[in-house]
CSV table of C-alpha atoms in Angstrom, one decimal:
chain,number,residue,atom,x,y,z
S,1,MET,CA,14.4,29.9,5.8
S,2,PRO,CA,13.6,29.9,2.1
S,3,THR,CA,11.7,27.0,0.5
S,4,PRO,CA,14.1,24.9,-1.6
S,5,PRO,CA,13.3,24.8,-5.3
S,6,PRO,CA,11.6,21.7,-6.8
S,7,THR,CA,13.9,18.9,-7.9
S,8,GLY,CA,11.8,17.8,-10.8
S,9,PRO,CA,11.5,16.3,-13.3
S,10,LEU,CA,9.4,19.0,-14.9
S,11,VAL,CA,6.2,17.3,-16.1
S,12,THR,CA,3.6,18.8,-18.5
S,13,ARG,CA,0.4,17.8,-20.0
S,14,GLY,CA,2.2,17.2,-23.3
S,15,THR,CA,5.0,15.0,-21.8
S,16,VAL,CA,2.5,12.9,-19.8
S,17,ALA,CA,0.3,12.3,-22.8
S,18,ALA,CA,3.3,11.4,-25.0
S,19,GLN,CA,4.7,9.0,-22.4
S,20,LEU,CA,1.3,7.4,-21.9
S,21,ARG,CA,1.1,6.7,-25.6
S,22,ASP,CA,4.7,5.3,-25.5
S,23,LEU,CA,3.6,3.0,-22.7
S,24,GLY,CA,0.8,1.7,-24.9
S,25,VAL,CA,-2.3,3.6,-23.9
S,26,ARG,CA,-4.5,3.3,-27.0
S,27,ASP,CA,-6.9,5.8,-28.5
S,28,GLY,CA,-10.5,4.9,-27.8
S,29,GLU,CA,-9.8,2.4,-25.0
S,30,ILE,CA,-11.3,2.3,-21.5
S,31,LEU,CA,-8.7,2.8,-18.8
S,32,LEU,CA,-9.1,2.4,-15.0
S,33,VAL,CA,-6.4,4.6,-13.4
S,34,HIS,CA,-5.0,4.3,-9.9
S,35,SER,CA,-2.6,7.2,-9.4
S,36,SER,CA,-0.2,9.2,-7.2
S,37,LEU,CA,0.3,12.8,-8.3
S,38,LYS,CA,3.4,13.4,-6.2
S,39,SER,CA,5.2,10.4,-7.8
S,40,LEU,CA,5.2,12.0,-11.2
S,41,GLY,CA,7.6,14.9,-10.3
S,42,TRP,CA,6.8,18.6,-10.6
S,43,VAL,CA,3.7,18.7,-12.7
S,44,CYS,CA,3.0,22.0,-14.4
S,45,GLY,CA,-0.8,22.4,-13.9
S,46,GLY,CA,-1.0,19.8,-11.2
S,47,PRO,CA,-3.9,17.2,-11.3
S,48,VAL,CA,-5.8,19.1,-14.0
S,49,ALA,CA,-2.8,18.7,-16.4
S,50,VAL,CA,-2.7,15.0,-15.6
S,51,VAL,CA,-6.4,14.5,-16.3
S,52,GLN,CA,-6.1,16.5,-19.5
S,53,ALA,CA,-3.1,14.3,-20.6
S,54,LEU,CA,-5.0,11.1,-19.8
S,55,LEU,CA,-7.9,12.3,-21.9
S,56,ASP,CA,-5.5,13.4,-24.7
S,57,ALA,CA,-4.0,9.9,-24.8
S,58,LEU,CA,-7.4,8.2,-24.8
S,59,GLY,CA,-8.9,10.5,-27.5
S,60,PRO,CA,-12.5,11.5,-27.9
S,61,ASN,CA,-13.8,7.9,-28.1
S,62,GLY,CA,-11.9,6.8,-25.0
S,63,THR,CA,-13.1,6.6,-21.4
S,64,LEU,CA,-11.2,7.4,-18.2
S,65,VAL,CA,-12.3,5.7,-15.0
S,66,VAL,CA,-11.1,6.3,-11.4
S,67,PRO,CA,-12.0,5.2,-7.9
S,68,THR,CA,-13.8,7.9,-5.9
S,69,GLN,CA,-14.2,6.0,-2.7
S,70,THR,CA,-15.8,7.5,0.5
S,71,GLY,CA,-14.7,5.2,3.3
S,72,ASP,CA,-15.5,7.9,5.8
S,73,LEU,CA,-19.2,7.2,5.3
S,74,SER,CA,-18.9,4.2,7.6
S,75,ASP,CA,-19.5,3.2,11.2
S,76,PRO,CA,-17.3,5.2,13.6
S,77,ALA,CA,-17.0,2.1,15.7
S,78,VAL,CA,-14.5,0.7,13.2
S,79,TRP,CA,-12.5,3.9,12.6
S,80,GLU,CA,-8.8,3.5,13.4
S,81,ASN,CA,-6.9,6.3,11.6
S,82,PRO,CA,-7.8,8.1,13.9
S,83,PRO,CA,-10.4,6.5,16.1
S,84,VAL,CA,-13.0,8.7,17.8
S,85,PRO,CA,-14.3,8.5,21.3
S,86,GLU,CA,-17.1,5.9,21.8
S,87,GLU,CA,-19.4,8.5,23.3
S,88,TRP,CA,-19.4,10.3,19.9
S,89,TRP,CA,-20.5,7.3,17.9
S,90,GLY,CA,-24.3,7.8,18.3
S,91,THR,CA,-24.2,11.4,17.4
S,92,ILE,CA,-22.0,10.7,14.3
S,93,ARG,CA,-24.4,8.0,13.2
S,94,THR,CA,-27.4,10.3,13.4
S,95,SER,CA,-25.7,13.3,11.9
S,96,MET,CA,-23.5,12.0,9.1
S,97,PRO,CA,-24.8,13.3,5.7
S,98,ALA,CA,-25.8,10.5,3.3
S,99,TYR,CA,-23.9,9.9,0.1
S,100,ASP,CA,-24.7,12.2,-2.8
S,101,PRO,CA,-22.8,11.4,-6.0
S,102,LEU,CA,-22.8,15.1,-7.0
S,103,ILE,CA,-21.3,16.6,-3.9
S,104,THR,CA,-19.7,13.9,-1.6
S,105,PRO,CA,-15.9,14.2,-2.0
S,106,SER,CA,-13.7,11.2,-2.5
S,107,ARG,CA,-11.4,10.2,0.3
S,108,GLY,CA,-8.1,8.4,0.4
S,109,VAL,CA,-7.7,7.9,-3.3
S,110,GLY,CA,-5.7,11.0,-4.2
S,111,VAL,CA,-6.2,14.3,-5.9
S,112,ILE,CA,-6.4,13.0,-9.4
S,113,PRO,CA,-9.6,11.0,-8.8
S,114,GLU,CA,-11.1,14.0,-7.0
S,115,THR,CA,-10.3,16.2,-10.0
S,116,VAL,CA,-12.0,13.7,-12.3
S,117,ARG,CA,-15.1,13.6,-10.0
S,118,THR,CA,-15.6,17.3,-10.3
S,119,TRP,CA,-14.8,17.5,-14.0
S,120,PRO,CA,-17.7,18.7,-16.3
S,121,ASP,CA,-19.9,15.9,-17.4
S,122,ALA,CA,-18.3,13.3,-15.1
S,123,ALA,CA,-20.5,10.3,-14.3
S,124,ARG,CA,-20.3,8.7,-10.9
S,125,SER,CA,-21.6,5.4,-9.6
S,126,ALA,CA,-24.2,4.9,-6.8
S,127,HIS,CA,-22.5,2.9,-4.1
S,128,PRO,CA,-22.1,5.1,-1.0
S,129,GLN,CA,-18.6,3.8,-0.1
S,130,THR,CA,-16.9,2.5,-3.2
S,131,SER,CA,-18.0,4.6,-6.1
S,132,PHE,CA,-16.2,5.1,-9.4
S,133,ALA,CA,-16.2,8.3,-11.6
S,134,ALA,CA,-15.7,8.3,-15.3
S,135,LEU,CA,-15.2,10.7,-18.2
S,136,GLY,CA,-15.6,10.0,-21.9
S,137,ALA,CA,-17.6,8.1,-24.5
S,138,ARG,CA,-18.7,5.1,-22.3
S,139,ALA,CA,-18.7,6.8,-18.9
S,140,ARG,CA,-22.4,6.1,-18.2
S,141,GLU,CA,-22.1,2.6,-19.4
S,142,VAL,CA,-19.4,1.9,-16.8
S,143,THR,CA,-20.9,3.7,-13.9
S,144,ASP,CA,-24.6,3.0,-14.2
S,145,GLY,CA,-26.1,0.1,-12.3
S,146,HIS,CA,-23.7,0.0,-9.3
S,147,ALA,CA,-25.8,-1.8,-6.7
S,148,THR,CA,-25.7,-0.1,-3.3
S,149,ASP,CA,-25.2,-3.5,-1.6
S,150,CYS,CA,-22.3,-4.6,-3.9
S,151,ARG,CA,-19.1,-2.7,-3.2
S,152,LEU,CA,-16.7,-4.2,-5.8
S,153,GLY,CA,-18.4,-7.3,-7.1
S,154,GLU,CA,-20.6,-8.5,-10.0
S,155,ARG,CA,-23.0,-5.5,-9.8
S,156,SER,CA,-20.2,-2.9,-9.7
S,157,PRO,CA,-18.3,-1.0,-12.4
S,158,LEU,CA,-15.4,-3.5,-12.0
S,159,ALA,CA,-17.5,-6.3,-13.5
S,160,ARG,CA,-18.5,-3.9,-16.3
S,161,LEU,CA,-14.9,-2.9,-16.9
S,162,GLU,CA,-14.0,-6.6,-17.2
S,163,GLU,CA,-16.8,-7.2,-19.7
S,164,LEU,CA,-15.7,-4.1,-21.8
S,165,HIS,CA,-12.1,-5.3,-22.0
S,166,ALA,CA,-10.8,-2.3,-20.0
S,167,ARG,CA,-7.2,-2.0,-18.8
S,168,VAL,CA,-5.7,-0.9,-15.6
S,169,LEU,CA,-3.1,1.8,-15.4
S,170,LEU,CA,-1.1,2.0,-12.1
S,171,LEU,CA,0.4,5.5,-12.4
S,172,GLY,CA,2.9,5.8,-9.5
S,173,ALA,CA,0.6,3.6,-7.5
S,174,GLY,CA,1.2,0.1,-6.1
S,175,TYR,CA,-0.7,-3.1,-6.5
S,176,ASP,CA,-2.2,-2.5,-3.0
S,177,THR,CA,-4.4,0.0,-4.7
S,178,CYS,CA,-5.6,-2.3,-7.5
S,179,THR,CA,-9.4,-2.5,-7.1
S,180,SER,CA,-9.6,-5.2,-9.8
S,181,PHE,CA,-8.2,-7.7,-7.4
S,182,HIS,CA,-11.3,-7.2,-5.2
S,183,LEU,CA,-13.6,-8.5,-7.8
S,184,ALA,CA,-11.9,-11.8,-7.4
S,185,GLU,CA,-12.9,-11.8,-3.7
S,186,TYR,CA,-16.6,-12.1,-4.8
S,187,ARG,CA,-15.8,-15.2,-6.9
S,188,ILE,CA,-14.2,-17.3,-4.2
S,189,PRO,CA,-15.4,-18.1,-0.7
S,190,SER,CA,-15.1,-14.9,1.3
S,191,PRO,CA,-16.5,-13.7,4.7
S,192,LEU,CA,-19.6,-11.7,4.9
S,193,VAL,CA,-19.8,-8.6,7.1
S,194,LYS,CA,-22.3,-6.2,8.4
S,195,VAL,CA,-21.5,-2.7,7.1
S,196,GLY,CA,-23.0,0.4,8.8
S,197,ARG,CA,-23.4,3.7,6.9
S,198,PRO,CA,-25.6,6.8,6.5
S,199,GLY,CA,-28.6,6.1,4.2
S,200,PRO,CA,-31.2,8.3,2.6
S,201,VAL,CA,-33.6,7.8,5.5
S,202,GLY,CA,-31.1,7.4,8.4
S,203,TRP,CA,-28.5,5.0,9.6
S,204,GLU,CA,-28.6,1.7,7.8
S,205,THR,CA,-26.8,-1.7,8.0
S,206,VAL,CA,-26.2,-3.9,5.0
S,207,THR,CA,-24.6,-7.3,4.5
S,208,GLU,CA,-21.6,-7.2,2.2
S,209,VAL,CA,-18.7,-9.4,1.1
S,210,SER,CA,-15.7,-8.6,3.2
S,211,ILE,CA,-13.0,-7.0,1.1
S,212,SER,CA,-9.3,-6.6,2.1
S,213,SER,CA,-6.2,-5.4,0.4
S,214,ASP,CA,-4.1,-7.6,2.7
S,215,ARG,CA,-1.2,-9.2,0.7
S,216,PHE,CA,-2.2,-7.4,-2.5
S,217,ASP,CA,1.4,-6.3,-2.9
S,218,GLU,CA,2.5,-10.0,-2.9
S,219,LEU,CA,-0.3,-10.9,-5.3
S,220,GLY,CA,0.8,-8.1,-7.6
S,221,HIS,CA,4.4,-9.3,-7.5
S,222,ASP,CA,3.4,-12.8,-8.6
S,223,PHE,CA,0.9,-11.5,-11.2
S,224,GLU,CA,3.6,-9.3,-12.8
S,225,ARG,CA,6.0,-12.3,-12.8
S,226,ASP,CA,3.6,-14.7,-14.4
S,227,ARG,CA,1.4,-12.5,-16.7
S,228,PRO,CA,2.3,-9.9,-19.3
S,229,VAL,CA,2.4,-6.4,-17.7
S,230,VAL,CA,3.6,-3.4,-19.6
S,231,ARG,CA,6.0,-1.4,-17.5
S,232,GLY,CA,7.5,2.0,-18.1
S,233,ARG,CA,7.9,5.5,-16.7
S,234,VAL,CA,5.6,8.6,-16.8
S,235,GLY,CA,7.5,11.5,-15.4
S,236,ALA,CA,9.3,10.1,-12.4
S,237,ALA,CA,6.6,7.6,-11.7
S,238,ASP,CA,6.7,3.8,-12.4
S,239,ALA,CA,3.7,2.9,-14.6
S,240,ARG,CA,2.1,-0.5,-15.2
S,241,LEU,CA,-0.6,-1.3,-17.7
S,242,PHE,CA,-2.6,-4.6,-17.9
S,243,PRO,CA,-6.1,-5.9,-18.6
S,244,VAL,CA,-8.7,-5.9,-15.9
S,245,ALA,CA,-9.7,-9.4,-16.9
S,246,ASP,CA,-6.1,-10.7,-16.5
S,247,ALA,CA,-5.9,-9.2,-13.0
S,248,VAL,CA,-9.2,-10.7,-11.8
S,249,ALA,CA,-8.5,-14.2,-13.2
S,250,PHE,CA,-5.1,-14.4,-11.7
S,251,ALA,CA,-6.3,-13.0,-8.3
S,252,GLU,CA,-9.1,-15.7,-8.2
S,253,ARG,CA,-6.5,-18.4,-8.3
S,254,TRP,CA,-3.9,-16.7,-6.1
S,255,LEU,CA,-6.2,-15.7,-3.3
S,256,ALA,CA,-7.8,-19.1,-3.0
S,257,VAL,CA,-4.4,-20.6,-2.4
S,258,HIS,CA,-2.4,-18.0,-0.6
S,259,ARG,CA,-5.1,-16.1,1.3
S,260,PRO,CA,-8.1,-18.3,2.0
S,261,ARG,CA,-10.7,-16.8,4.2
S,262,GLU,CA,-13.4,-18.6,6.2
S,263,ASP,CA,-17.0,-17.5,6.0
S,264,GLU,CA,-18.4,-15.5,8.9
S,265,ILE,CA,-21.0,-12.9,9.6
């Protein structure tokens, strides 16, 4: 049976760049992008064309930032999708390669971030589970200094992005992917958890703030209702544009009221 032809719309580097500018992406700004390639339509050139278009819209003085998370570098005891047999756990812990920002692939964040990660001159932050990659004028400024015991808090690129007045672009992605909301979890009472992962000298366990995307879709709905969020379309994808600082400040208030969490370790 022949494969049906694509339904479109046909999306190119040029159309994405133009629509990003129409949305309000500014030359020279810093943009944290959460994305879904398939939401855009049929993209001529795939993720490479989308990254090129983002860089075109940002210009030579702009900076593109994406999450390049590696949640698989974690304790197999907590894996659920899929779980692995308990008798494998010990071997996995002793055999899992440690994080290397140059070669460890991202996981679960889509093909556009992985394309950015492997782009020439890309910078990547140091946290072995919640790294960010960046391209452009201020890439190193964003990614340097990511503490290995601070996933998405004050010593992560998120806090630096807030300081630098960066904005978030949700490109076909929902608010459940909005990492900026996690920074708020570090500023309100939140549980602490023990996190296992491979380290440079073997298996290690660190204490981290517990982070959760639970109810982020509701949080995003209320944020968009109460705060100025630019909305538009890029290809077939819904796009949203807003400041990191606005998202963090709103989430601090919202989470404290609607999703309080007791301290535990």
